[in-house]
Tab-separated table of C-alpha atoms in Angstrom:
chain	number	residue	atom	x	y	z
A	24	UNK	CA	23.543	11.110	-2.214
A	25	UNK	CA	19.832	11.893	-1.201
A	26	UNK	CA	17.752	13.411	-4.106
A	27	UNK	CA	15.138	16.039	-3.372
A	28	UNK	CA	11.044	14.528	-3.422
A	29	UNK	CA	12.803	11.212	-4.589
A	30	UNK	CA	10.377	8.102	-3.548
A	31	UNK	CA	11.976	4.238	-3.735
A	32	UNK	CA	8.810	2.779	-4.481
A	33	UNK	CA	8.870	-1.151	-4.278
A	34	UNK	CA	6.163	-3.577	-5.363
A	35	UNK	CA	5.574	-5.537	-8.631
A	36	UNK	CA	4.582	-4.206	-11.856
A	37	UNK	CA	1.338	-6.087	-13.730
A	38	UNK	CA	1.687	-5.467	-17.694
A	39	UNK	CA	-1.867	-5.474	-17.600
A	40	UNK	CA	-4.433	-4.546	-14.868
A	41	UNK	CA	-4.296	-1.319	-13.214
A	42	UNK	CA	-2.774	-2.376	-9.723
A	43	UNK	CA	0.528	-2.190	-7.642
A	44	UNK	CA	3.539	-0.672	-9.570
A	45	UNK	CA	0.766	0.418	-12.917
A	46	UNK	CA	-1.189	3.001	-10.360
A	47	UNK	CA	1.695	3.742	-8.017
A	48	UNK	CA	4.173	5.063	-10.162
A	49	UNK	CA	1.622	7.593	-12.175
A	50	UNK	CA	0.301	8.421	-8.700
A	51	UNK	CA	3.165	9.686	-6.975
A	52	UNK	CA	4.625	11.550	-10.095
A	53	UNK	CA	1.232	13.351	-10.385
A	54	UNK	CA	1.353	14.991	-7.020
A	55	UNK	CA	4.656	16.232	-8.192
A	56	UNK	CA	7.173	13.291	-6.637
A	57	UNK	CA	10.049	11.708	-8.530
A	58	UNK	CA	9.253	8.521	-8.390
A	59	UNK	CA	12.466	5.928	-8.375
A	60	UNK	CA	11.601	2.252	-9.110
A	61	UNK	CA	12.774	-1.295	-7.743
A	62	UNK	CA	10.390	-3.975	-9.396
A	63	UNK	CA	10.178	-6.672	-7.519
A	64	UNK	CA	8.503	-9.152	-10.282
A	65	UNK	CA	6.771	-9.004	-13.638
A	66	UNK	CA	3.435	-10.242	-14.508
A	67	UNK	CA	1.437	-10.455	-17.928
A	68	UNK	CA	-1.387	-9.638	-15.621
A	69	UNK	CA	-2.584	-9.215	-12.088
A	70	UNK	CA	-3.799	-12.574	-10.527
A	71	UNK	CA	-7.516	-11.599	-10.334
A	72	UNK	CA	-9.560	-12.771	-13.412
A	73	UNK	CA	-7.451	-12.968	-16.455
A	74	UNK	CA	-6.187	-16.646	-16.347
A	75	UNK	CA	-2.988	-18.138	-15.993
A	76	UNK	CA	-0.706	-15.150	-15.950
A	77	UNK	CA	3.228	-15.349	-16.156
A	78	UNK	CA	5.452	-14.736	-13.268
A	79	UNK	CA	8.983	-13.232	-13.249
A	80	UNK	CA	11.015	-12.983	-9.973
A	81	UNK	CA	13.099	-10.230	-9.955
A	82	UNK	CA	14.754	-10.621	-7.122
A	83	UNK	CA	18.329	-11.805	-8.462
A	84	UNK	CA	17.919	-8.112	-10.479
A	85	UNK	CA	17.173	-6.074	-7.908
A	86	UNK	CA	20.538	-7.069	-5.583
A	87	UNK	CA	21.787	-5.786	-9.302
A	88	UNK	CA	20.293	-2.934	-9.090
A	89	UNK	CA	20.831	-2.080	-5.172
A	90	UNK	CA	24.417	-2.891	-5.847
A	91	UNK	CA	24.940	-0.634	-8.687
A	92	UNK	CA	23.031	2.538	-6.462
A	93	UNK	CA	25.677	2.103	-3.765
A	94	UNK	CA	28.187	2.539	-6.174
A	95	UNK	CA	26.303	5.598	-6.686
A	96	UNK	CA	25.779	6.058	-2.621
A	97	UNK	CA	21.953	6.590	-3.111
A	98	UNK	CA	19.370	6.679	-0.918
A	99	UNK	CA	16.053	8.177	-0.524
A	100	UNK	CA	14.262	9.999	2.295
A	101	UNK	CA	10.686	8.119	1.179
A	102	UNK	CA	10.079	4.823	0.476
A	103	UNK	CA	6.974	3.072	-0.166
A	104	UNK	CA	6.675	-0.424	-0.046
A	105	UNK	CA	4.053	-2.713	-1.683
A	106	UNK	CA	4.064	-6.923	-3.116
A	107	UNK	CA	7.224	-8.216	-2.233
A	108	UNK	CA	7.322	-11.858	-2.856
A	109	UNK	CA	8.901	-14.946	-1.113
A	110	UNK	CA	11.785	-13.929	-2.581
A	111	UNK	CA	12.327	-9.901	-2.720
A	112	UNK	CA	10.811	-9.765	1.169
A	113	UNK	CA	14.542	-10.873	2.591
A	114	UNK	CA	16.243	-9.042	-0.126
A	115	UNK	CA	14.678	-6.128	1.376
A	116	UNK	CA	14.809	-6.574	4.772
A	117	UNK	CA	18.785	-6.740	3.976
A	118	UNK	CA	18.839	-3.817	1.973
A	119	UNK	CA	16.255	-1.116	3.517
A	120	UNK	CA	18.582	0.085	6.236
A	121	UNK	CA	20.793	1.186	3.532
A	122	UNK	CA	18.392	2.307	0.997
A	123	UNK	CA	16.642	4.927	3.138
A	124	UNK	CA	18.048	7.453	5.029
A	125	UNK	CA	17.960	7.465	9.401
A	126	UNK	CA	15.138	9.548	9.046
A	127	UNK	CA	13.443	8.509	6.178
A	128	UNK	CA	9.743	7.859	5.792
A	129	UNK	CA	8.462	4.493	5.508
A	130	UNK	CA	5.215	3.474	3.675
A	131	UNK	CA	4.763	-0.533	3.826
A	132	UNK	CA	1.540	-2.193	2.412
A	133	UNK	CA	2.002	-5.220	3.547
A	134	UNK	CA	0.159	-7.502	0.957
A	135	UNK	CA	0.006	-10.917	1.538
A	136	UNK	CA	-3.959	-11.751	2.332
A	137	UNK	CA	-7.266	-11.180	1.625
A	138	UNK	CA	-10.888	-12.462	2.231
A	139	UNK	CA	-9.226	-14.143	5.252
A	140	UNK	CA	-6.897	-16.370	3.256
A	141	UNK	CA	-2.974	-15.499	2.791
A	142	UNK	CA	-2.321	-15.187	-0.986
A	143	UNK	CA	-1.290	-18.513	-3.167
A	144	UNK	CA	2.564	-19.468	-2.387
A	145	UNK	CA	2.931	-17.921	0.941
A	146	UNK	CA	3.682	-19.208	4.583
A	147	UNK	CA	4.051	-18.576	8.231
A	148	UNK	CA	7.537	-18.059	6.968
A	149	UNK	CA	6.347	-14.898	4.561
A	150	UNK	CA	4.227	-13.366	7.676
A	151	UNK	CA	7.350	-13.407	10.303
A	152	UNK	CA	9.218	-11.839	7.620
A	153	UNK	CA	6.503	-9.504	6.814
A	154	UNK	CA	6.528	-8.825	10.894
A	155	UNK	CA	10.069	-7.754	11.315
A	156	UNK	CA	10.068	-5.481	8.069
A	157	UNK	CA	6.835	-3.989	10.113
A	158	UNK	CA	9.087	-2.829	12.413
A	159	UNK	CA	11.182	-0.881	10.084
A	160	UNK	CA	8.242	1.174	8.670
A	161	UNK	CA	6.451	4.556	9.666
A	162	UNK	CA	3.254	4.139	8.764
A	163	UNK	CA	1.932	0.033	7.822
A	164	UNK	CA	-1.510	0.166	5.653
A	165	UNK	CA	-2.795	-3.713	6.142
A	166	UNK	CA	-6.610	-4.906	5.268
A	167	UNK	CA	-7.959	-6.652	8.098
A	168	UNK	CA	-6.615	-10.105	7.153
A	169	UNK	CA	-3.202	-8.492	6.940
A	170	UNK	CA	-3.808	-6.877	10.224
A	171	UNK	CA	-4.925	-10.165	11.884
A	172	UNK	CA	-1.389	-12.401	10.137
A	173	UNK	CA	0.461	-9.875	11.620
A	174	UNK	CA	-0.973	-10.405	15.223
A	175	UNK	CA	-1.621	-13.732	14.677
A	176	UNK	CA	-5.147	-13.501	15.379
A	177	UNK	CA	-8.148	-15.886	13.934
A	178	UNK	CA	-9.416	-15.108	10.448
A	179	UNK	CA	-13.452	-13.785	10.483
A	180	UNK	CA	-14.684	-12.298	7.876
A	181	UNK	CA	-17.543	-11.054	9.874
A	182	UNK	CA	-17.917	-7.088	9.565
A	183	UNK	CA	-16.360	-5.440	12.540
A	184	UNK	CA	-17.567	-2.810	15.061
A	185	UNK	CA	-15.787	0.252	15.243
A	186	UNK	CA	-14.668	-0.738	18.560
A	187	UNK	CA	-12.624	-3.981	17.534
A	188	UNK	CA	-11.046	-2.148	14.629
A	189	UNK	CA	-9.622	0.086	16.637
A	190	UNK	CA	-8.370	-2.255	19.261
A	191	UNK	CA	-6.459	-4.205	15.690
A	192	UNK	CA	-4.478	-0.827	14.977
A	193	UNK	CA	-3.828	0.235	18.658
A	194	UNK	CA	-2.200	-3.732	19.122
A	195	UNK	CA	-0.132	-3.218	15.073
A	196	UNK	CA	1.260	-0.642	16.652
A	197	UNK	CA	2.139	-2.072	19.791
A	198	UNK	CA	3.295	-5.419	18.689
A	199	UNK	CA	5.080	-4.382	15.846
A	200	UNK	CA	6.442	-0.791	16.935
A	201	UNK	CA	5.281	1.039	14.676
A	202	UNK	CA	4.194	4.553	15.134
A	203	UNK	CA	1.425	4.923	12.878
A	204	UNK	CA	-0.841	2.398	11.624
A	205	UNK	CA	-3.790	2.763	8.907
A	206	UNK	CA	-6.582	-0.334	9.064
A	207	UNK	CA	-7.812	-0.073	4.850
A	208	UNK	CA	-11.063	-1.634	3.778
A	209	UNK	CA	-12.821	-2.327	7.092
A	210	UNK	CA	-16.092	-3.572	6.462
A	211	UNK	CA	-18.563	-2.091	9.014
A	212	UNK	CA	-21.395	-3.692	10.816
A	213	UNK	CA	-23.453	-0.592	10.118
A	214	UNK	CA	-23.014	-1.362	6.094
A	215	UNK	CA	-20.424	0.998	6.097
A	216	UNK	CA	-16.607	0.382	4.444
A	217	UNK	CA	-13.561	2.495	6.025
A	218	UNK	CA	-10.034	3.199	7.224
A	219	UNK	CA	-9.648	3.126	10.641
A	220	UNK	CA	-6.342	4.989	11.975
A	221	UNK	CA	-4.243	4.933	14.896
A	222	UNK	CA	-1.411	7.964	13.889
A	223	UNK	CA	0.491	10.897	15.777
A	224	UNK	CA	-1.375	8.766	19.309
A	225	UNK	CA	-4.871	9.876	18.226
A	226	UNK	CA	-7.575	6.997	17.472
A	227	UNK	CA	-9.574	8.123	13.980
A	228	UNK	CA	-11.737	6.462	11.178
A	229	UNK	CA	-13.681	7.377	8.208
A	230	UNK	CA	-16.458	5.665	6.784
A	231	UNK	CA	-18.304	5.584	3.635
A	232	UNK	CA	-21.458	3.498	2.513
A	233	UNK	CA	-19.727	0.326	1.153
A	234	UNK	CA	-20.345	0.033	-2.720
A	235	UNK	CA	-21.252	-3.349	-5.019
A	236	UNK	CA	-18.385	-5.725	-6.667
A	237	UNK	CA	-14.928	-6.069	-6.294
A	238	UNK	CA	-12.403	-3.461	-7.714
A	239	UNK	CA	-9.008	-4.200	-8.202
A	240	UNK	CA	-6.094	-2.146	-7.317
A	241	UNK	CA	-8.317	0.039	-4.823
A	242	UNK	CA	-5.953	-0.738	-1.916
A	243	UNK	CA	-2.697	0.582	-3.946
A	244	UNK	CA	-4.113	3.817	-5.089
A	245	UNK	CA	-4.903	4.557	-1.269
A	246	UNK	CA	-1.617	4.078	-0.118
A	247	UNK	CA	-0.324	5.586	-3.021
A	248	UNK	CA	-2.323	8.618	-2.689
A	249	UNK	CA	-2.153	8.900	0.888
A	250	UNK	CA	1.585	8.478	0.937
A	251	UNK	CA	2.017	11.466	-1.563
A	252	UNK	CA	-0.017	13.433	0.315
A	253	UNK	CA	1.358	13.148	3.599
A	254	UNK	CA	5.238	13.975	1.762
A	255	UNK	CA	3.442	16.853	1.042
A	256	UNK	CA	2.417	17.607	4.194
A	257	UNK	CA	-1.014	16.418	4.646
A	258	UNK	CA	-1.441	14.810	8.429
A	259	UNK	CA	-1.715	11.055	8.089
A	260	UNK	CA	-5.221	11.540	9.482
A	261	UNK	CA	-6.310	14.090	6.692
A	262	UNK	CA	-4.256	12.087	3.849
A	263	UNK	CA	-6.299	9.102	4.371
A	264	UNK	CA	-9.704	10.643	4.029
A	265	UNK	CA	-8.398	12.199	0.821
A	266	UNK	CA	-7.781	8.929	-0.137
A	267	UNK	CA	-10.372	7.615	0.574
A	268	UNK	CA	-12.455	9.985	-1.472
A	269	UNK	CA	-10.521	9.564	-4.262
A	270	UNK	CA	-10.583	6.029	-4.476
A	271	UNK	CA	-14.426	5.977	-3.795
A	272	UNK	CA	-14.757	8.419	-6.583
A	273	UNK	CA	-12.640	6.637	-9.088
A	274	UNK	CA	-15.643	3.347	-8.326
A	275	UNK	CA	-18.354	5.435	-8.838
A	276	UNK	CA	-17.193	6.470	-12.261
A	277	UNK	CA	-15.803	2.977	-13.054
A	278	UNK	CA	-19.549	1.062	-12.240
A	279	UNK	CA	-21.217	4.427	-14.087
A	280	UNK	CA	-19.429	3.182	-17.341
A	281	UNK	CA	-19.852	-0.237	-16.905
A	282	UNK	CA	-15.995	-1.329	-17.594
A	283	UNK	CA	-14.172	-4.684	-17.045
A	284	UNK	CA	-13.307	-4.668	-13.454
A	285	UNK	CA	-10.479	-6.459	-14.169
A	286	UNK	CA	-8.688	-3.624	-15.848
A	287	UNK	CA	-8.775	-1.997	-12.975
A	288	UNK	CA	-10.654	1.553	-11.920
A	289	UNK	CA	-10.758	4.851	-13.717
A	290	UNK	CA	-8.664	6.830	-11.306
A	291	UNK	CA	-6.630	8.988	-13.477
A	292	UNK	CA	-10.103	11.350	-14.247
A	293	UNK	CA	-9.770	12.365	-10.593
A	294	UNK	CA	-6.188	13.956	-10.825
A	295	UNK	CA	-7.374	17.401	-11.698
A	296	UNK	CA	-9.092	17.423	-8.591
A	297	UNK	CA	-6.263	15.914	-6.206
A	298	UNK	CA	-3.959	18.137	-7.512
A	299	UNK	CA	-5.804	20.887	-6.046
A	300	UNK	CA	-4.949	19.796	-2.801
A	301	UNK	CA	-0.942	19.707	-3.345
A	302	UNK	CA	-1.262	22.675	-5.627
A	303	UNK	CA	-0.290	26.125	-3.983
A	304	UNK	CA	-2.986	28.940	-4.227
């Protein structure tokens, strides 16, 4: 049973911080989705800045969960994929074929690095893993540390030229055959900060002047937003820079009020506007 504008969306949920799950969900039931959830852990808070938050693996529940769905023979033309963990990655890679339909779309984020480090806990292990989901996906949305696990490429966390970012996306897509791939928070040699997209065989990017400070949860509220978007028709290509706005938007308004970074951006003021894009006339 495949349930109209129904999105699996996958990733873990931070009870505090506005990141992963906490902007995804919101997001894609704004632009008038039905979001369906599989929570891959639980965390008192995100990992940036508060401390020594808890950690729940949810794995064991989620085979629960998937088990108790094909009972029910679900399965969902649009899934969107986020933090997996050690843990949930192979419990997904199992599972996906069955979860989404032959012709589903496939939004993977695959988080796992930053700043040219992988994240605390994983391995060479988690990246091969994270390489063979790749394959599985439409559309991957890595950073540039991401992009350079993946292809097993050097760390530098130089700025890039244009030229080398789009020589990362054209070999993601190669390597990992995917079909479309979207390069997020590419710092610039020209002081710029943009996405950089190989989709539908046409090379793209957009740019905007690189703001001050680190915001949390920026990366998920692109995907999220460019994700619903494109389900509503929106090229990839077009989606992004949407995105892109948005999320520069919801910075602007968060370092204008001077808020705790760690909570996360004010994105949820810029709804009005977004929905004017999905919005018939």
């Amino acid at each position: 049973m495949t349930l109209p504008n129904q999105v699996l969306i996958s990733q873990d949920l931070s009870c505090v911080g506005q990141v992963s799950l906490g902007v995804a969900l919101p997001i894609v039931a704004t632009l008038g989705l039905q979001p369906a959830i599989l929570p891959t852990a639980l965390l008192s808070t995100h990992t940036g800045g508060f401390g020594a938050n808890t950690y729940l693996d949810l794995s064991q529940e989620m085979q629960r969960i998937i088990a108790h769905w094909q009972t029910l023979e679900l399965n969902f033309s649009a899934v969107y994929l986020g933090y997996l963990g050690t843990a949930a990655l192979p419990v997904m890679r199992q599972h996906l074929p069955t979860l989404a339909t032959p012709a589903a779309r496939i939004l993977l984020d695959p988080v796992m690095g930053d700043h040219g480090r992988l994240y605390k806990g994983f391995g060479r292990s988690y990246v091969a893993g994270m390489r063979q989901l790749a394959h599985r996906a439409t559309v991957i949305t890595p950073n540039v540390t991401e992009a350079r696990l993946l292809l097993e490429l050097p760390q530098d966390e130089q700025p890039l030229t244009l030229a080398a970012a789009e020589k990362l996306v054209q070999q993601l897509s190669a390597q990992l055959s995917v079909a479309n791939v979207i390069l997020t928070g590419v710092p610039l040699n020209d002081g710029q900060i943009g996405v950089v997209g190989y989709t539908e065989r046409t090379i793209w990017h957009w740019s905007t002047p690189q703001l001050a400070g680190h915001y949390f949860g920026t990366g998920d509220i692109f995907a999220s937003v460019c994700f619903g978007l494109w389900l509503h028709g929106s090229t990839l290509q077009s989606a992004s820079q949407q995105a892109m706005e948005f999320v520069q938007q919801a910075i602007k308004r968060t370092a204008t009020a001077a808020t705790d970074v760690r909570f996360g951006v004010d994105y949820a003021a810029g709804f009005q506007q977004l929905l004017e894009q999905v919005l018939p006339v």
